[in-house]
Amino acid sequence: MHQPPLSQHRHISFTAHYTGYMWYDMGISHPAFATKKGKWLTTLLHPLELWSERFIGGSIRRTLTQRHILIDQALLKLIESQPEIQVIEIAAGLSPRGWSFRRKFSELRYIEVDLPDMAKAKQDALGKAGQADAEVMAVDLFTPEINQLFEKLDRNKPVVVISEGLVNYFSKTMLAQLWGTLADHGKTFPKFYYLTDLCPEPVNHRFAQVVWKSSQLLRFLSRSAFSFHFTSPQEVKDFFKDCGYDKVYIGQPSQPDKTEVTEHLGDFVWFVQAMIDKSNT
């Protein structure tokens, strides 16, 4: 049997084991998503996490919690206001989000996407978690395979695409390609949303250099282009609009209220909701 070429982005998947176990350790996931590799990585990094919380005021665990909650809250609002919405989570890894939302909303169309090895691991884990019929697709987002994500969807219903913990692994050129392709497909639906997190440059933090050095280690381990691309919310908005989106909202965990702010507040992670609405055209 002919084997498809290995994706150059396959090494990023190792982080899925770590985050998958962290979500399980937080009590928001199923044991099926907690792997031995994830447990090993969590144990290995635990001392660093404690040091980071104490001296930097943040940690991977806290960042994971913040981004996961912000995306979940936004997705829940979309589903409650538009029950017919169709969901695609790209680079889903061992995230419990699809499993959790399918339990809450039994009629929800929720498709999880990742590279072949991780997609198979996710399908197997979902089977153990009682969702053997869940939709999982093996797709390399930087090939024409990405078109498959939208082929079986209802063109008369809105769509939301989700990514978590993905953006910083790619260069801005690659992000423009990915977000632009998603926008091109999104314009064929009544409404299209993209929910994601991203890590801005740590310019407003006294330990910025420590964070930078840590990011270089992650870049090496994941064999990726991991980097920080944005220093202000407006930069993010402009980039998304250049990719074809109509409206862009940026949320920061330390915002005092729901009012959007324009400056970098020093958070390690931001939430983004970008939208395309055909009714405005």
mmCIF file of C-alpha atoms in Angstrom:
data_model
loop_
_atom_site.group_PDB
_atom_site.id
_atom_site.type_symbol
_atom_site.label_atom_id
_atom_site.label_comp_id
_atom_site.label_asym_id
_atom_site.label_seq_id
_atom_site.Cartn_x
_atom_site.Cartn_y
_atom_site.Cartn_z
ATOM 1 C CA MET A 1 0.000 0.000 0.000
ATOM 2 C CA HIS A 2 1.296 3.448 -0.905
ATOM 3 C CA GLN A 3 2.163 5.501 2.183
ATOM 4 C CA PRO A 4 1.617 9.275 2.056
ATOM 5 C CA PRO A 5 4.757 11.377 2.583
ATOM 6 C CA LEU A 6 5.467 12.340 6.174
ATOM 7 C CA SER A 7 4.433 15.872 7.044
ATOM 8 C CA GLN A 8 7.222 18.282 7.918
ATOM 9 C CA HIS A 9 5.020 19.432 10.832
ATOM 10 C CA ARG A 10 4.663 15.993 12.437
ATOM 11 C CA HIS A 11 7.130 16.747 15.260
ATOM 12 C CA ILE A 12 4.744 19.306 16.774
ATOM 13 C CA SER A 13 2.495 16.438 17.832
ATOM 14 C CA PHE A 14 4.697 15.611 20.813
ATOM 15 C CA THR A 15 3.195 18.611 22.620
ATOM 16 C CA ALA A 16 -0.252 17.021 22.252
ATOM 17 C CA HIS A 17 0.769 14.308 24.692
ATOM 18 C CA TYR A 18 1.836 16.872 27.281
ATOM 19 C CA THR A 19 -1.265 19.035 26.949
ATOM 20 C CA GLY A 20 -3.495 15.955 26.807
ATOM 21 C CA TYR A 21 -2.174 14.751 30.149
ATOM 22 C CA MET A 22 -2.332 18.234 31.663
ATOM 23 C CA TRP A 23 -6.038 18.505 30.819
ATOM 24 C CA TYR A 24 -6.600 15.079 32.376
ATOM 25 C CA ASP A 25 -4.643 16.153 35.457
ATOM 26 C CA MET A 26 -6.864 19.245 35.694
ATOM 27 C CA GLY A 27 -9.935 17.006 35.839
ATOM 28 C CA ILE A 28 -11.519 18.186 32.594
ATOM 29 C CA SER A 29 -10.629 15.230 30.370
ATOM 30 C CA HIS A 30 -11.088 11.467 30.049
ATOM 31 C CA PRO A 31 -8.349 8.979 31.058
ATOM 32 C CA ALA A 32 -8.259 7.746 27.453
ATOM 33 C CA PHE A 33 -6.599 11.021 26.431
ATOM 34 C CA ALA A 34 -3.835 10.687 29.051
ATOM 35 C CA THR A 35 -0.847 8.878 27.548
ATOM 36 C CA LYS A 36 2.305 7.504 29.159
ATOM 37 C CA LYS A 37 4.366 9.958 27.140
ATOM 38 C CA GLY A 38 2.178 12.791 28.417
ATOM 39 C CA LYS A 39 2.628 11.684 32.015
ATOM 40 C CA TRP A 40 6.396 11.463 31.554
ATOM 41 C CA LEU A 41 6.589 14.961 30.065
ATOM 42 C CA THR A 42 4.374 16.394 32.819
ATOM 43 C CA THR A 43 6.524 14.830 35.537
ATOM 44 C CA LEU A 44 9.705 16.046 33.843
ATOM 45 C CA LEU A 45 8.506 19.641 33.583
ATOM 46 C CA HIS A 46 6.816 19.845 36.996
ATOM 47 C CA PRO A 47 9.820 21.454 38.797
ATOM 48 C CA LEU A 48 10.070 24.062 36.036
ATOM 49 C CA GLU A 49 6.350 24.765 36.382
ATOM 50 C CA LEU A 50 6.706 25.393 40.119
ATOM 51 C CA TRP A 51 9.690 27.686 39.574
ATOM 52 C CA SER A 52 7.892 29.576 36.835
ATOM 53 C CA GLU A 53 4.784 30.154 38.969
ATOM 54 C CA ARG A 54 6.884 31.425 41.851
ATOM 55 C CA PHE A 55 9.352 33.684 40.073
ATOM 56 C CA ILE A 56 7.724 34.619 36.745
ATOM 57 C CA GLY A 57 4.102 34.689 37.822
ATOM 58 C CA GLY A 58 2.944 32.358 35.101
ATOM 59 C CA SER A 59 3.396 28.833 33.834
ATOM 60 C CA ILE A 60 2.476 26.516 31.001
ATOM 61 C CA ARG A 61 -0.296 25.063 33.146
ATOM 62 C CA ARG A 62 -1.839 28.481 33.784
ATOM 63 C CA THR A 63 -1.572 29.430 30.118
ATOM 64 C CA LEU A 64 -3.199 26.142 29.079
ATOM 65 C CA THR A 65 -6.058 26.778 31.490
ATOM 66 C CA GLN A 66 -6.606 30.357 30.343
ATOM 67 C CA ARG A 67 -6.642 29.609 26.626
ATOM 68 C CA HIS A 68 -8.808 26.502 27.011
ATOM 69 C CA ILE A 69 -11.433 28.339 29.059
ATOM 70 C CA LEU A 70 -11.550 31.344 26.705
ATOM 71 C CA ILE A 71 -12.048 29.155 23.636
ATOM 72 C CA ASP A 72 -14.628 26.958 25.384
ATOM 73 C CA GLN A 73 -16.626 29.992 26.506
ATOM 74 C CA ALA A 74 -16.667 31.452 22.996
ATOM 75 C CA LEU A 75 -17.666 28.137 21.424
ATOM 76 C CA LEU A 76 -20.459 27.646 23.939
ATOM 77 C CA LYS A 77 -21.896 31.079 23.114
ATOM 78 C CA LEU A 78 -21.835 30.318 19.397
ATOM 79 C CA ILE A 79 -23.596 26.979 19.866
ATOM 80 C CA GLU A 80 -26.226 28.447 22.169
ATOM 81 C CA SER A 81 -26.983 31.288 19.736
ATOM 82 C CA GLN A 82 -26.684 29.133 16.585
ATOM 83 C CA PRO A 83 -27.495 25.487 17.459
ATOM 84 C CA GLU A 84 -27.063 24.451 13.821
ATOM 85 C CA ILE A 85 -23.417 25.553 13.711
ATOM 86 C CA GLN A 86 -20.852 23.041 12.426
ATOM 87 C CA VAL A 87 -17.517 22.720 14.253
ATOM 88 C CA ILE A 88 -14.074 21.800 12.940
ATOM 89 C CA GLU A 89 -11.145 21.617 15.367
ATOM 90 C CA ILE A 90 -7.812 21.554 13.543
ATOM 91 C CA ALA A 91 -4.682 20.156 15.193
ATOM 92 C CA ALA A 92 -7.059 18.731 17.791
ATOM 93 C CA GLY A 93 -4.427 16.470 19.336
ATOM 94 C CA LEU A 94 -5.626 14.883 22.567
ATOM 95 C CA SER A 95 -7.840 17.797 23.528
ATOM 96 C CA PRO A 96 -11.046 16.811 25.353
ATOM 97 C CA ARG A 97 -13.068 19.636 23.770
ATOM 98 C CA GLY A 98 -14.789 17.594 21.054
ATOM 99 C CA TRP A 99 -15.540 14.757 23.467
ATOM 100 C CA SER A 100 -16.926 17.206 26.024
ATOM 101 C CA PHE A 101 -19.097 19.250 23.638
ATOM 102 C CA ARG A 102 -20.526 16.164 21.957
ATOM 103 C CA ARG A 103 -21.654 14.985 25.385
ATOM 104 C CA LYS A 104 -23.397 18.308 26.022
ATOM 105 C CA PHE A 105 -24.875 18.680 22.536
ATOM 106 C CA SER A 106 -25.734 15.282 21.074
ATOM 107 C CA GLU A 107 -26.756 16.697 17.655
ATOM 108 C CA LEU A 108 -23.618 18.815 17.220
ATOM 109 C CA ARG A 109 -21.539 18.205 14.080
ATOM 110 C CA TYR A 110 -18.002 18.275 15.484
ATOM 111 C CA ILE A 111 -15.053 17.179 13.315
ATOM 112 C CA GLU A 112 -11.564 16.742 14.785
ATOM 113 C CA VAL A 113 -8.528 17.031 12.524
ATOM 114 C CA ASP A 114 -4.838 16.216 12.877
ATOM 115 C CA LEU A 115 -1.941 14.564 11.081
ATOM 116 C CA PRO A 116 -2.363 10.798 10.429
ATOM 117 C CA ASP A 117 -0.571 9.362 13.480
ATOM 118 C CA MET A 118 -2.251 11.716 15.926
ATOM 119 C CA ALA A 119 -5.633 11.361 14.187
ATOM 120 C CA LYS A 120 -5.434 7.594 14.662
ATOM 121 C CA ALA A 121 -4.427 8.021 18.303
ATOM 122 C CA LYS A 122 -7.381 10.366 18.811
ATOM 123 C CA GLN A 123 -9.838 8.026 17.098
ATOM 124 C CA ASP A 124 -8.661 5.146 19.307
ATOM 125 C CA ALA A 125 -8.900 7.290 22.441
ATOM 126 C CA LEU A 126 -12.406 8.473 21.536
ATOM 127 C CA GLY A 127 -13.448 4.847 21.128
ATOM 128 C CA LYS A 128 -12.237 4.101 24.652
ATOM 129 C CA ALA A 129 -14.054 7.215 25.869
ATOM 130 C CA GLY A 130 -17.375 5.992 24.445
ATOM 131 C CA GLN A 131 -17.410 7.987 21.201
ATOM 132 C CA ALA A 132 -16.245 5.480 18.597
ATOM 133 C CA ASP A 133 -18.492 7.175 16.008
ATOM 134 C CA ALA A 134 -16.859 10.600 16.429
ATOM 135 C CA GLU A 135 -15.649 12.229 13.205
ATOM 136 C CA VAL A 136 -11.849 12.383 13.013
ATOM 137 C CA MET A 137 -9.947 13.309 9.848
ATOM 138 C CA ALA A 138 -6.271 12.912 8.963
ATOM 139 C CA VAL A 139 -5.288 16.070 7.077
ATOM 140 C CA ASP A 140 -2.104 18.039 6.481
ATOM 141 C CA LEU A 141 -3.344 21.622 6.582
ATOM 142 C CA PHE A 142 -0.603 22.888 4.280
ATOM 143 C CA THR A 143 -1.564 20.674 1.351
ATOM 144 C CA PRO A 144 -4.684 20.529 -0.859
ATOM 145 C CA GLU A 145 -6.021 18.018 1.704
ATOM 146 C CA ILE A 146 -7.351 21.009 3.650
ATOM 147 C CA ASN A 147 -10.177 21.274 1.105
ATOM 148 C CA GLN A 148 -11.546 17.969 2.432
ATOM 149 C CA LEU A 149 -12.528 19.658 5.701
ATOM 150 C CA PHE A 150 -15.414 21.468 4.059
ATOM 151 C CA GLU A 151 -16.592 19.040 1.365
ATOM 152 C CA LYS A 152 -19.217 17.251 3.473
ATOM 153 C CA LEU A 153 -20.517 20.254 5.389
ATOM 154 C CA ASP A 154 -23.924 21.862 4.877
ATOM 155 C CA ARG A 155 -23.329 25.091 2.941
ATOM 156 C CA ASN A 156 -26.515 26.597 4.397
ATOM 157 C CA LYS A 157 -25.296 26.413 7.995
ATOM 158 C CA PRO A 158 -22.630 28.448 9.823
ATOM 159 C CA VAL A 159 -19.196 26.999 10.550
ATOM 160 C CA VAL A 160 -16.616 27.575 13.280
ATOM 161 C CA VAL A 161 -13.004 26.429 13.014
ATOM 162 C CA ILE A 162 -10.965 26.092 16.204
ATOM 163 C CA SER A 163 -7.247 25.818 16.807
ATOM 164 C CA GLU A 164 -5.515 25.744 20.167
ATOM 165 C CA GLY A 165 -1.809 25.872 20.888
ATOM 166 C CA LEU A 166 -0.986 25.941 17.174
ATOM 167 C CA VAL A 167 -0.375 29.466 15.892
ATOM 168 C CA ASN A 168 3.132 30.078 17.242
ATOM 169 C CA TYR A 169 4.563 26.947 15.643
ATOM 170 C CA PHE A 170 4.262 28.461 12.172
ATOM 171 C CA SER A 171 5.872 31.419 10.434
ATOM 172 C CA LYS A 172 3.737 34.420 9.482
ATOM 173 C CA THR A 173 3.928 33.335 5.852
ATOM 174 C CA MET A 174 2.479 29.951 6.782
ATOM 175 C CA LEU A 175 -0.184 31.573 8.954
ATOM 176 C CA ALA A 176 -1.207 33.825 6.081
ATOM 177 C CA GLN A 177 -1.565 30.733 3.896
ATOM 178 C CA LEU A 178 -3.580 28.800 6.485
ATOM 179 C CA TRP A 179 -5.833 31.642 7.618
ATOM 180 C CA GLY A 180 -6.335 32.824 4.046
ATOM 181 C CA THR A 181 -7.359 29.344 2.883
ATOM 182 C CA LEU A 182 -9.791 29.024 5.800
ATOM 183 C CA ALA A 183 -11.248 32.425 4.943
ATOM 184 C CA ASP A 184 -11.694 31.462 1.284
ATOM 185 C CA HIS A 185 -13.723 28.432 2.342
ATOM 186 C CA GLY A 186 -15.496 30.402 5.064
ATOM 187 C CA LYS A 187 -16.933 32.798 2.491
ATOM 188 C CA THR A 188 -18.999 29.924 1.056
ATOM 189 C CA PHE A 189 -21.020 29.651 4.305
ATOM 190 C CA PRO A 190 -23.604 32.092 5.752
ATOM 191 C CA LYS A 191 -21.320 32.844 8.707
ATOM 192 C CA PHE A 192 -17.801 31.659 9.429
ATOM 193 C CA TYR A 193 -15.884 31.959 12.689
ATOM 194 C CA TYR A 194 -12.316 31.152 13.603
ATOM 195 C CA LEU A 195 -11.413 30.767 17.284
ATOM 196 C CA THR A 196 -7.810 30.506 18.331
ATOM 197 C CA ASP A 197 -5.231 31.441 20.903
ATOM 198 C CA LEU A 198 -1.811 32.919 20.268
ATOM 199 C CA CYS A 199 1.178 33.893 22.366
ATOM 200 C CA PRO A 200 2.219 37.526 21.760
ATOM 201 C CA GLU A 201 5.769 38.734 22.164
ATOM 202 C CA PRO A 202 6.453 38.984 25.932
ATOM 203 C CA VAL A 203 7.454 42.629 25.633
ATOM 204 C CA ASN A 204 5.675 43.823 28.771
ATOM 205 C CA HIS A 205 7.151 41.339 31.223
ATOM 206 C CA ARG A 206 10.247 41.626 33.381
ATOM 207 C CA PHE A 207 11.184 38.037 32.541
ATOM 208 C CA ALA A 208 10.792 38.506 28.791
ATOM 209 C CA GLN A 209 14.261 37.119 28.078
ATOM 210 C CA VAL A 210 13.531 33.954 30.068
ATOM 211 C CA VAL A 211 10.348 33.415 28.071
ATOM 212 C CA TRP A 212 12.272 33.994 24.839
ATOM 213 C CA LYS A 213 14.902 31.397 25.792
ATOM 214 C CA SER A 214 12.177 28.902 26.711
ATOM 215 C CA SER A 215 10.515 29.432 23.344
ATOM 216 C CA GLN A 216 13.774 28.633 21.562
ATOM 217 C CA LEU A 217 13.946 25.324 23.420
ATOM 218 C CA LEU A 218 10.397 24.526 22.340
ATOM 219 C CA ARG A 219 11.310 25.456 18.781
ATOM 220 C CA PHE A 220 14.171 22.949 18.888
ATOM 221 C CA LEU A 221 12.147 20.142 20.485
ATOM 222 C CA SER A 222 9.216 20.521 18.080
ATOM 223 C CA ARG A 223 11.488 21.099 15.036
ATOM 224 C CA SER A 224 9.190 23.934 14.073
ATOM 225 C CA ALA A 225 9.291 27.663 13.338
ATOM 226 C CA PHE A 226 8.006 28.450 16.863
ATOM 227 C CA SER A 227 8.148 32.179 17.402
ATOM 228 C CA PHE A 228 6.227 35.239 18.594
ATOM 229 C CA HIS A 229 4.698 37.288 15.779
ATOM 230 C CA PHE A 230 2.633 40.070 17.332
ATOM 231 C CA THR A 231 3.222 42.810 19.892
ATOM 232 C CA SER A 232 -0.177 44.545 19.865
ATOM 233 C CA PRO A 233 -3.829 43.549 19.396
ATOM 234 C CA GLN A 234 -4.057 45.886 16.402
ATOM 235 C CA GLU A 235 -1.283 43.980 14.612
ATOM 236 C CA VAL A 236 -3.322 40.800 15.004
ATOM 237 C CA LYS A 237 -6.486 42.484 13.722
ATOM 238 C CA ASP A 238 -4.731 43.925 10.687
ATOM 239 C CA PHE A 239 -3.152 40.560 9.846
ATOM 240 C CA PHE A 240 -6.483 38.736 10.022
ATOM 241 C CA LYS A 241 -8.235 41.364 7.928
ATOM 242 C CA ASP A 242 -5.507 41.055 5.304
ATOM 243 C CA CYS A 243 -6.307 37.327 5.259
ATOM 244 C CA GLY A 244 -9.953 38.050 4.430
ATOM 245 C CA TYR A 245 -11.832 38.337 7.741
ATOM 246 C CA ASP A 246 -14.458 41.014 8.398
ATOM 247 C CA LYS A 247 -14.361 41.358 12.178
ATOM 248 C CA VAL A 248 -11.701 40.433 14.720
ATOM 249 C CA TYR A 249 -11.945 40.441 18.509
ATOM 250 C CA ILE A 250 -8.872 40.094 20.750
ATOM 251 C CA GLY A 251 -9.298 38.991 24.371
ATOM 252 C CA GLN A 252 -6.629 39.078 27.071
ATOM 253 C CA PRO A 253 -7.058 37.146 30.355
ATOM 254 C CA SER A 254 -6.183 40.163 32.516
ATOM 255 C CA GLN A 255 -8.747 42.482 30.912
ATOM 256 C CA PRO A 256 -10.688 44.151 33.747
ATOM 257 C CA ASP A 257 -14.004 43.555 31.978
ATOM 258 C CA LYS A 258 -15.388 42.557 28.597
ATOM 259 C CA THR A 259 -14.328 45.850 27.058
ATOM 260 C CA GLU A 260 -11.671 45.257 24.439
ATOM 261 C CA VAL A 261 -8.352 46.999 25.066
ATOM 262 C CA THR A 262 -5.795 48.024 22.468
ATOM 263 C CA GLU A 263 -2.541 47.653 24.406
ATOM 264 C CA HIS A 264 -0.539 44.559 25.350
ATOM 265 C CA LEU A 265 -1.405 43.892 29.019
ATOM 266 C CA GLY A 266 1.470 41.483 29.607
ATOM 267 C CA ASP A 267 -0.483 38.225 29.327
ATOM 268 C CA PHE A 268 1.342 35.210 27.901
ATOM 269 C CA VAL A 269 -1.677 34.196 25.801
ATOM 270 C CA TRP A 270 -4.418 36.016 23.888
ATOM 271 C CA PHE A 271 -7.753 34.790 22.545
ATOM 272 C CA VAL A 272 -8.883 35.634 19.003
ATOM 273 C CA GLN A 273 -12.325 35.406 17.415
ATOM 274 C CA ALA A 274 -12.323 36.269 13.714
ATOM 275 C CA MET A 275 -15.514 36.308 11.649
ATOM 276 C CA ILE A 276 -16.794 36.421 8.084
ATOM 277 C CA ASP A 277 -20.470 37.328 7.611
ATOM 278 C CA LYS A 278 -21.959 37.089 4.120
ATOM 279 C CA SER A 279 -24.952 39.194 5.207
ATOM 280 C CA ASN A 280 -22.614 42.210 5.413
ATOM 281 C CA THR A 281 -21.590 41.907 1.763
#
